[in-house]
Amino acid sequence: MQRILVTGGAGFIGCNFVHYIMGHSSLHVTVLDKLTYAGNIESLEGLPGTRFEFVKGDICDAELVDGLTSDVDAVVHFAAESHNDNSLQDPRPFVDTNLVGTYTLIEAARRHGTRFHHVSTDEVYGDLALDDPARFTEDSVYRPTSPYSATKAGSDLLVRAWVRSFGLRATISNCSNNYGPYQHVEKFIPRQITNILDGIRPRLYGEGRNVRDWIHVEDHSSAVAAILEHGKPGETYLIGADGELSNRTVVEKLLVLMGKSPDAYDLVTDRPGHDLRYAIDSAKLRRELGWAPRYSDFDAGLVATVRWYQEHESWWRPQKAGTELKYAGQGH
Ligand code: NAD
Ligand code: DAU
């Protein structure tokens, strides 16, 4: 494999993956990204110019996608509308990008016989009870609950159908909640870090009891790289790092490490249909591909993430006021 196309490479996980894969291989990387509100070209600064190309465009643009796909050995597909709260306000872009965009890409990959990796989420499996010892596995039933997760579930099923019906050489990964550098301030952890930096109290939806299974974004990148290299076409791999924590616990940790009282947060209107708990069993990925996360200490990862937002205000500041205005309109 010499050349890959990365969709959504100007977003949070996509840009971290591009930095990771270019630092760990000699691959040539082309990024295709529409630069929606969530994409930021500054996140791709500092990459070796001889091995990197950026194309601004839409994954729903069949002609553009066909040309780019014909030129590469593999497509790694991160591009998506990714935020649940937005999907509850206006689901349409989620249907367009997550469903039609994925369809457009797999049709091109089918035509050119290109290896395809589809990046998806644990949310396709719905949620688990707080007191349930169970975790999601590759055999869990699809039960998405939000417009976002329903469109991601639909995109997974399209990929599976293309594997079975057309022999597409595709793998799928479903990962839990990521944290780390370059994450948009609409998301939970960067929103609370930048609120605290701005002297605003963190906001917890409902009672803050919901549980997310946190993984550092660099561990997600190393897992996708391992699947791209050694994954078996047709297979699905769950990615997780055993990082279950309640939202309240995460906010308390952030407040303490940023020198505030652990109870200096506010409870706000809950998200409609708010999934209670996600939890990943990543045994298959670890057993079959020998992958293991490097960031097993969540507190250390959080300290580094806080430091990154402190040191990169010029990256997130332009998004902050507009994001908070949008949340105010939703009672969050
Ligand atoms: P993000 O919102 O930060 O980035 C999405 C990127 O896709 C942006 O750069 C945006 O400009 C681009 N994009 C959106 N629509 C496009 C289109 N039509 N054409 C081309 N580019 C388009 O998202 P993220 O958090 O980095 O998530 C990346 C992928 O990982 C998504 O598929 C998401 O479902 C999945 N995922 C995310 C998480 C998480 O915790 N954030 C966890 C598991 C899986
Ligand atoms: O599980 C993987 C998913 O994780 C990805 O597929 C999504 O793309 C990604 O956005 C994320 O979805 P969540 O809805 O879990 O992430 P979010 O950052 O929006 O919220 C995390 C939790 O924090 C969730 O329970 C809602 C809560 N929350 C969120 C915000 C923004 C708050 O309590 N307060 C907030 O201000």
Short mmCIF file of C-alpha atoms and ligand atoms in Angstrom, two decimals:
data_model
loop_
_atom_site.label_atom_id
_atom_site.label_comp_id
_atom_site.label_asym_id
_atom_site.label_seq_id
_atom_site.Cartn_x
_atom_site.Cartn_y
_atom_site.Cartn_z
CA MET A 1 0.00 0.00 0.00
CA GLN A 2 1.47 3.35 -1.07
CA ARG A 3 -1.31 5.91 -1.37
CA ILE A 4 -4.43 6.38 0.73
CA LEU A 5 -7.42 8.73 0.64
CA VAL A 6 -8.61 9.95 4.05
CA THR A 7 -12.10 11.50 4.12
CA GLY A 8 -12.88 13.96 6.91
CA GLY A 9 -9.16 14.46 7.56
CA ALA A 10 -9.65 18.05 8.75
CA GLY A 11 -11.93 16.91 11.59
CA PHE A 12 -10.97 15.80 15.09
CA ILE A 13 -10.21 12.11 14.63
CA GLY A 14 -9.33 12.37 10.93
CA CYS A 15 -6.56 14.94 11.50
CA ASN A 16 -5.13 12.98 14.41
CA PHE A 17 -5.10 9.88 12.20
CA VAL A 18 -3.34 11.74 9.36
CA HIS A 19 -0.62 13.00 11.75
CA TYR A 20 -0.29 9.49 13.19
CA ILE A 21 -0.13 7.54 9.92
CA MET A 22 2.26 9.99 8.27
CA GLY A 23 4.53 9.79 11.29
CA HIS A 24 4.43 5.97 11.35
CA SER A 25 4.65 5.11 7.63
CA SER A 26 5.88 6.38 4.28
CA LEU A 27 2.34 6.50 2.82
CA HIS A 28 1.18 9.32 0.56
CA VAL A 29 -2.03 10.77 2.05
CA THR A 30 -4.73 12.70 0.22
CA VAL A 31 -7.36 14.29 2.47
CA LEU A 32 -10.85 14.95 1.09
CA ASP A 33 -12.80 17.28 3.37
CA LYS A 34 -15.69 19.69 2.83
CA LEU A 35 -14.50 21.95 5.67
CA THR A 36 -17.90 22.19 7.34
CA TYR A 37 -18.11 24.07 10.65
CA ALA A 38 -16.33 20.99 12.15
CA GLY A 39 -13.36 20.95 9.78
CA ASN A 40 -10.27 23.08 10.31
CA ILE A 41 -7.41 23.21 7.84
CA GLU A 42 -5.10 24.47 10.61
CA SER A 43 -5.31 21.01 12.18
CA LEU A 44 -3.24 19.68 9.26
CA GLU A 45 -0.36 22.12 9.54
CA GLY A 46 3.20 20.77 9.67
CA LEU A 47 2.75 17.68 7.48
CA PRO A 48 5.47 16.74 4.95
CA GLY A 49 4.33 18.46 1.71
CA THR A 50 5.83 15.86 -0.62
CA ARG A 51 3.59 13.12 0.79
CA PHE A 52 0.44 15.12 1.55
CA GLU A 53 -2.33 16.68 -0.51
CA PHE A 54 -5.52 18.43 0.61
CA VAL A 55 -8.65 18.48 -1.55
CA LYS A 56 -11.62 20.57 -0.47
CA GLY A 57 -14.80 18.81 -1.54
CA ASP A 58 -17.91 16.84 -0.65
CA ILE A 59 -17.98 13.05 -0.31
CA CYS A 60 -21.42 13.20 -2.01
CA ASP A 61 -19.75 14.56 -5.20
CA ALA A 62 -19.62 11.32 -7.25
CA GLU A 63 -17.30 12.62 -9.97
CA LEU A 64 -14.75 14.03 -7.54
CA VAL A 65 -14.87 10.91 -5.36
CA ASP A 66 -14.46 8.62 -8.37
CA GLY A 67 -11.34 10.43 -9.56
CA LEU A 68 -9.71 10.45 -6.13
CA THR A 69 -10.57 6.82 -5.42
CA SER A 70 -9.12 5.63 -8.74
CA ASP A 71 -5.76 7.04 -7.67
CA VAL A 72 -5.27 5.26 -4.31
CA ASP A 73 -4.78 1.81 -2.79
CA ALA A 74 -7.18 2.38 0.11
CA VAL A 75 -9.84 4.76 1.40
CA VAL A 76 -10.12 5.47 5.14
CA HIS A 77 -13.53 7.03 5.69
CA PHE A 78 -13.89 9.37 8.69
CA ALA A 79 -16.05 12.12 7.16
CA ALA A 80 -19.40 12.48 8.89
CA GLU A 81 -21.77 14.80 10.62
CA SER A 82 -20.77 13.67 14.11
CA HIS A 83 -22.66 15.56 16.82
CA ASN A 84 -25.80 14.10 18.41
CA ASP A 85 -27.17 17.46 19.60
CA ASN A 86 -26.97 18.86 16.05
CA SER A 87 -28.73 15.80 14.67
CA LEU A 88 -31.67 16.52 17.00
CA GLN A 89 -31.94 20.09 15.64
CA ASP A 90 -31.50 19.33 11.91
CA PRO A 91 -31.10 15.70 10.82
CA ARG A 92 -30.86 16.42 7.06
CA PRO A 93 -27.07 16.90 6.74
CA PHE A 94 -26.64 13.63 8.68
CA VAL A 95 -28.70 11.75 6.08
CA ASP A 96 -26.81 13.43 3.23
CA THR A 97 -23.24 12.99 4.47
CA ASN A 98 -23.45 9.82 6.55
CA LEU A 99 -25.71 7.83 4.22
CA VAL A 100 -25.44 9.32 0.71
CA GLY A 101 -21.76 10.22 1.23
CA THR A 102 -20.86 6.70 2.35
CA TYR A 103 -22.87 5.25 -0.55
CA THR A 104 -20.97 7.48 -2.99
CA LEU A 105 -17.61 6.33 -1.61
CA ILE A 106 -18.35 2.60 -1.61
CA GLU A 107 -19.68 2.78 -5.16
CA ALA A 108 -16.37 4.34 -6.24
CA ALA A 109 -14.38 1.78 -4.23
CA ARG A 110 -16.41 -1.01 -5.86
CA ARG A 111 -15.73 0.33 -9.37
CA HIS A 112 -11.99 0.57 -8.76
CA GLY A 113 -11.54 -2.48 -6.49
CA THR A 114 -10.16 -0.20 -3.76
CA ARG A 115 -9.64 -1.41 -0.18
CA PHE A 116 -12.07 0.48 2.10
CA HIS A 117 -12.08 1.12 5.84
CA HIS A 118 -15.26 2.55 7.36
CA VAL A 119 -14.91 4.40 10.68
CA SER A 120 -18.01 4.05 12.82
CA THR A 121 -19.25 4.37 16.36
CA ASP A 122 -20.40 2.24 19.31
CA GLU A 123 -23.65 4.26 19.27
CA VAL A 124 -25.03 1.98 16.54
CA TYR A 125 -25.69 -0.54 19.35
CA GLY A 126 -27.92 1.83 21.33
CA ASP A 127 -27.28 2.03 25.06
CA LEU A 128 -26.80 -0.20 28.10
CA ALA A 129 -28.29 0.10 31.60
CA LEU A 130 -26.04 1.75 34.18
CA ASP A 131 -25.96 -1.37 36.36
CA ASP A 132 -25.59 -3.88 33.49
CA PRO A 133 -22.25 -5.74 33.52
CA ALA A 134 -22.61 -6.31 29.73
CA ARG A 135 -20.47 -4.52 27.13
CA PHE A 136 -20.93 -4.20 23.36
CA THR A 137 -19.29 -6.86 21.17
CA GLU A 138 -19.14 -7.36 17.39
CA ASP A 139 -22.29 -9.52 17.78
CA SER A 140 -24.40 -6.90 19.58
CA VAL A 141 -27.72 -6.04 17.95
CA TYR A 142 -28.04 -2.72 16.08
CA ARG A 143 -30.38 -0.43 18.09
CA PRO A 144 -29.46 3.20 17.27
CA THR A 145 -31.50 5.85 19.05
CA SER A 146 -30.61 9.31 17.63
CA PRO A 147 -30.67 10.64 14.06
CA TYR A 148 -26.84 10.66 14.20
CA SER A 149 -26.50 7.06 15.34
CA ALA A 150 -29.27 5.88 12.99
CA THR A 151 -27.42 7.31 9.98
CA LYS A 152 -24.13 5.79 11.16
CA ALA A 153 -25.88 2.43 11.61
CA GLY A 154 -27.32 2.76 8.09
CA SER A 155 -23.86 3.51 6.70
CA ASP A 156 -22.42 0.40 8.42
CA LEU A 157 -25.17 -1.72 6.88
CA LEU A 158 -24.50 -0.28 3.42
CA VAL A 159 -20.82 -1.25 3.75
CA ARG A 160 -21.76 -4.76 4.93
CA ALA A 161 -24.14 -5.18 1.99
CA TRP A 162 -21.46 -4.04 -0.48
CA VAL A 163 -19.07 -6.63 1.00
CA ARG A 164 -21.57 -9.44 0.64
CA SER A 165 -23.17 -8.47 -2.68
CA PHE A 166 -20.24 -6.97 -4.57
CA GLY A 167 -17.17 -8.35 -2.81
CA LEU A 168 -16.04 -4.90 -1.59
CA ARG A 169 -12.78 -5.35 0.36
CA ALA A 170 -14.01 -3.43 3.39
CA THR A 171 -13.47 -3.46 7.13
CA ILE A 172 -15.54 -1.57 9.74
CA SER A 173 -14.52 -0.30 13.16
CA ASN A 174 -16.89 0.90 15.88
CA CYS A 175 -15.15 3.00 18.51
CA SER A 176 -16.19 4.55 21.82
CA ASN A 177 -15.90 8.23 22.88
CA ASN A 178 -12.61 9.86 21.88
CA TYR A 179 -10.80 12.69 23.64
CA GLY A 180 -7.58 14.55 22.93
CA PRO A 181 -6.25 17.47 20.85
CA TYR A 182 -8.13 19.15 17.95
CA GLN A 183 -11.64 18.20 19.19
CA HIS A 184 -14.35 20.76 18.41
CA VAL A 185 -15.55 22.78 21.43
CA GLU A 186 -19.12 21.54 20.91
CA LYS A 187 -18.08 18.15 22.34
CA PHE A 188 -18.28 17.38 26.07
CA ILE A 189 -14.64 17.46 27.25
CA PRO A 190 -13.39 20.46 25.19
CA ARG A 191 -16.59 22.35 25.94
CA GLN A 192 -16.04 22.00 29.69
CA ILE A 193 -12.29 22.75 29.51
CA THR A 194 -12.87 25.93 27.51
CA ASN A 195 -15.82 26.91 29.73
CA ILE A 196 -13.61 26.64 32.81
CA LEU A 197 -10.86 28.64 31.06
CA ASP A 198 -13.51 31.31 30.29
CA GLY A 199 -14.82 31.35 33.88
CA ILE A 200 -18.10 29.62 32.90
CA ARG A 201 -19.38 26.74 35.05
CA PRO A 202 -19.40 23.32 33.27
CA ARG A 203 -22.84 22.10 32.14
CA LEU A 204 -23.99 18.55 32.84
CA TYR A 205 -27.03 17.22 30.98
CA GLY A 206 -29.71 15.75 33.25
CA GLU A 207 -28.11 14.50 36.44
CA GLY A 208 -24.71 13.75 34.91
CA ARG A 209 -25.13 10.00 35.54
CA ASN A 210 -24.67 8.93 31.89
CA VAL A 211 -21.55 6.84 31.28
CA ARG A 212 -19.17 7.08 28.32
CA ASP A 213 -16.22 4.74 27.59
CA TRP A 214 -13.30 7.12 26.94
CA ILE A 215 -10.37 6.38 24.64
CA HIS A 216 -7.50 8.71 23.69
CA VAL A 217 -7.71 9.66 20.02
CA GLU A 218 -4.16 8.43 19.36
CA ASP A 219 -5.21 4.94 20.47
CA HIS A 220 -8.11 5.13 18.01
CA SER A 221 -5.59 6.07 15.28
CA SER A 222 -3.27 3.16 16.08
CA ALA A 223 -6.23 0.77 16.03
CA VAL A 224 -7.43 2.00 12.62
CA ALA A 225 -3.86 1.72 11.29
CA ALA A 226 -3.66 -1.89 12.55
CA ILE A 227 -7.00 -2.77 10.93
CA LEU A 228 -5.99 -1.13 7.66
CA GLU A 229 -2.79 -3.16 7.58
CA HIS A 230 -3.82 -6.50 9.09
CA GLY A 231 -7.66 -6.49 9.28
CA LYS A 232 -9.59 -9.14 7.40
CA PRO A 233 -11.93 -7.76 4.71
CA GLY A 234 -15.56 -8.31 5.69
CA GLU A 235 -14.78 -8.10 9.41
CA THR A 236 -15.92 -5.61 12.05
CA TYR A 237 -13.65 -4.63 14.95
CA LEU A 238 -14.73 -2.83 18.13
CA ILE A 239 -12.24 -0.29 19.49
CA GLY A 240 -12.19 0.67 23.16
CA ALA A 241 -9.77 1.19 26.05
CA ASP A 242 -11.81 0.20 29.15
CA GLY A 243 -12.41 3.84 30.07
CA GLU A 244 -15.95 3.88 31.50
CA LEU A 245 -16.71 7.00 33.56
CA SER A 246 -19.85 8.97 34.38
CA ASN A 247 -20.07 12.50 32.95
CA ARG A 248 -20.19 13.84 36.50
CA THR A 249 -16.89 12.12 37.37
CA VAL A 250 -15.21 13.58 34.27
CA VAL A 251 -16.37 17.11 35.13
CA GLU A 252 -15.23 16.73 38.75
CA LYS A 253 -11.79 15.59 37.55
CA LEU A 254 -11.53 18.57 35.18
CA LEU A 255 -12.57 21.06 37.85
CA VAL A 256 -10.05 19.73 40.36
CA LEU A 257 -7.16 19.64 37.93
CA MET A 258 -7.98 23.17 36.79
CA GLY A 259 -7.92 24.44 40.38
CA LYS A 260 -11.70 24.74 41.01
CA SER A 261 -14.08 23.19 43.49
CA PRO A 262 -15.33 19.76 42.28
CA ASP A 263 -18.97 20.82 42.68
CA ALA A 264 -18.69 24.06 40.66
CA TYR A 265 -20.90 22.79 37.81
CA ASP A 266 -24.56 23.26 36.78
CA LEU A 267 -27.14 20.64 35.84
CA VAL A 268 -28.98 21.66 32.65
CA THR A 269 -31.80 20.37 30.42
CA ASP A 270 -31.18 16.76 29.41
CA ARG A 271 -30.62 15.69 25.79
CA PRO A 272 -33.83 14.13 24.36
CA GLY A 273 -33.41 10.33 24.13
CA HIS A 274 -30.01 10.62 25.89
CA ASP A 275 -28.22 7.24 25.73
CA LEU A 276 -27.43 6.06 29.26
CA ARG A 277 -24.24 4.08 28.91
CA TYR A 278 -21.79 2.83 26.27
CA ALA A 279 -19.16 0.16 26.98
CA ILE A 280 -16.88 -1.64 24.54
CA ASP A 281 -15.40 -5.12 24.71
CA SER A 282 -12.37 -4.84 22.37
CA ALA A 283 -11.13 -8.42 22.95
CA LYS A 284 -11.34 -9.38 19.25
CA LEU A 285 -9.11 -6.49 18.11
CA ARG A 286 -6.57 -7.21 20.86
CA ARG A 287 -6.57 -10.97 20.27
CA GLU A 288 -6.58 -11.08 16.45
CA LEU A 289 -4.48 -8.00 15.60
CA GLY A 290 -2.39 -7.68 18.78
CA TRP A 291 -3.54 -4.07 19.34
CA ALA A 292 -3.40 -2.47 22.78
CA PRO A 293 -4.05 1.13 23.90
CA ARG A 294 -1.06 3.20 25.06
CA TYR A 295 -3.03 5.79 27.05
CA SER A 296 -4.32 3.58 29.85
CA ASP A 297 -4.10 6.43 32.41
CA PHE A 298 -7.17 8.62 31.73
CA ASP A 299 -6.13 11.27 34.29
CA ALA A 300 -2.77 11.75 32.54
CA GLY A 301 -4.51 11.98 29.16
CA LEU A 302 -6.89 14.58 30.59
CA VAL A 303 -4.00 16.68 31.96
CA ALA A 304 -2.34 16.66 28.51
CA THR A 305 -5.65 17.58 26.85
CA VAL A 306 -6.25 20.51 29.20
CA ARG A 307 -2.72 21.71 28.48
CA TRP A 308 -3.35 21.46 24.73
CA TYR A 309 -6.44 23.70 24.95
CA GLN A 310 -4.57 26.15 27.18
CA GLU A 311 -1.76 26.36 24.60
CA HIS A 312 -3.97 26.46 21.47
CA GLU A 313 -6.55 29.14 22.21
CA SER A 314 -6.16 30.59 18.70
CA TRP A 315 -7.33 27.21 17.31
CA TRP A 316 -10.58 26.98 19.33
CA ARG A 317 -11.47 30.59 20.15
CA PRO A 318 -13.16 31.39 16.78
CA GLN A 319 -15.69 28.55 17.38
CA LYS A 320 -16.45 29.18 21.04
CA ALA A 321 -19.02 32.02 21.14
CA GLY A 322 -21.14 30.63 18.27
CA THR A 323 -21.15 27.16 19.85
CA GLU A 324 -22.31 28.50 23.22
CA LEU A 325 -25.01 30.61 21.52
CA LYS A 326 -26.34 27.48 19.82
CA TYR A 327 -26.37 25.60 23.13
CA ALA A 328 -28.16 28.46 24.89
CA GLY A 329 -30.98 28.14 22.33
CA GLN A 330 -31.32 24.42 23.28
CA GLY A 331 -31.39 25.02 27.04
CA HIS A 332 -27.95 23.41 27.41
P1 NAD B 1 -15.74 15.82 13.29
O1 NAD B 1 -17.13 16.36 13.26
O2 NAD B 1 -14.74 16.41 14.21
O3 NAD B 1 -15.10 15.84 11.82
C1 NAD B 1 -15.84 15.50 10.69
C2 NAD B 1 -15.06 15.96 9.46
O4 NAD B 1 -15.79 15.54 8.29
C3 NAD B 1 -14.91 17.49 9.36
O5 NAD B 1 -13.60 17.83 8.99
C4 NAD B 1 -15.90 17.88 8.28
O6 NAD B 1 -15.52 19.05 7.56
C5 NAD B 1 -15.88 16.64 7.39
N1 NAD B 1 -17.11 16.48 6.60
C6 NAD B 1 -18.38 16.54 7.05
N2 NAD B 1 -19.24 16.38 6.03
C7 NAD B 1 -18.48 16.17 4.92
C8 NAD B 1 -18.79 15.91 3.57
N3 NAD B 1 -20.06 15.84 3.13
N4 NAD B 1 -17.77 15.75 2.68
C9 NAD B 1 -16.48 15.83 3.10
N5 NAD B 1 -16.13 16.08 4.38
C10 NAD B 1 -17.12 16.24 5.28
O7 NAD B 1 -15.93 14.25 13.59
P2 NAD B 1 -14.98 13.26 14.43
O8 NAD B 1 -15.36 13.34 15.86
O9 NAD B 1 -13.59 13.47 14.02
O10 NAD B 1 -15.50 11.85 13.89
C11 NAD B 1 -14.88 11.26 12.75
C12 NAD B 1 -15.52 9.90 12.49
O11 NAD B 1 -15.36 9.06 13.61
C13 NAD B 1 -17.04 9.98 12.24
O12 NAD B 1 -17.36 9.05 11.23
C14 NAD B 1 -17.65 9.56 13.56
O13 NAD B 1 -18.91 8.97 13.37
C15 NAD B 1 -16.62 8.56 14.06
N6 NAD B 1 -16.51 8.39 15.51
C16 NAD B 1 -16.35 9.48 16.33
C17 NAD B 1 -16.17 9.28 17.70
C18 NAD B 1 -15.93 10.45 18.64
O14 NAD B 1 -15.84 10.24 19.84
N7 NAD B 1 -15.81 11.68 18.17
C19 NAD B 1 -16.19 7.98 18.22
C20 NAD B 1 -16.38 6.90 17.35
C21 NAD B 1 -16.53 7.11 16.01
O1 DAU B 2 -19.65 6.96 21.47
C1 DAU B 2 -19.06 7.51 20.35
C2 DAU B 2 -19.70 8.86 20.05
O2 DAU B 2 -19.20 9.76 21.04
C3 DAU B 2 -19.37 9.36 18.65
O3 DAU B 2 -19.98 8.53 17.70
C4 DAU B 2 -19.89 10.80 18.44
O4 DAU B 2 -19.47 11.30 17.18
C5 DAU B 2 -19.31 11.68 19.54
O5 DAU B 2 -19.82 12.99 19.44
C6 DAU B 2 -19.65 11.09 20.92
O6 DAU B 2 -21.07 11.16 21.15
P1 DAU B 2 -21.66 11.63 22.58
O7 DAU B 2 -23.04 12.12 22.36
O8 DAU B 2 -21.41 10.61 23.62
O9 DAU B 2 -20.62 12.86 22.87
P2 DAU B 2 -20.80 14.33 23.46
O10 DAU B 2 -19.42 14.90 23.56
O11 DAU B 2 -21.81 15.12 22.71
O12 DAU B 2 -21.35 14.06 24.91
C7 DAU B 2 -20.71 13.16 25.82
C8 DAU B 2 -21.62 13.01 27.03
O13 DAU B 2 -21.64 14.26 27.75
C9 DAU B 2 -23.07 12.72 26.68
O14 DAU B 2 -23.59 11.87 27.70
C10 DAU B 2 -23.76 14.09 26.75
C11 DAU B 2 -22.98 14.77 27.84
N1 DAU B 2 -22.84 16.24 27.77
C12 DAU B 2 -22.43 16.80 26.59
C13 DAU B 2 -22.21 18.17 26.49
C14 DAU B 2 -21.77 18.81 25.21
C15 DAU B 2 -23.04 17.02 28.90
O15 DAU B 2 -23.40 16.50 29.98
N2 DAU B 2 -22.81 18.36 28.83
C16 DAU B 2 -22.42 18.97 27.67
O16 DAU B 2 -22.23 20.21 27.68
#
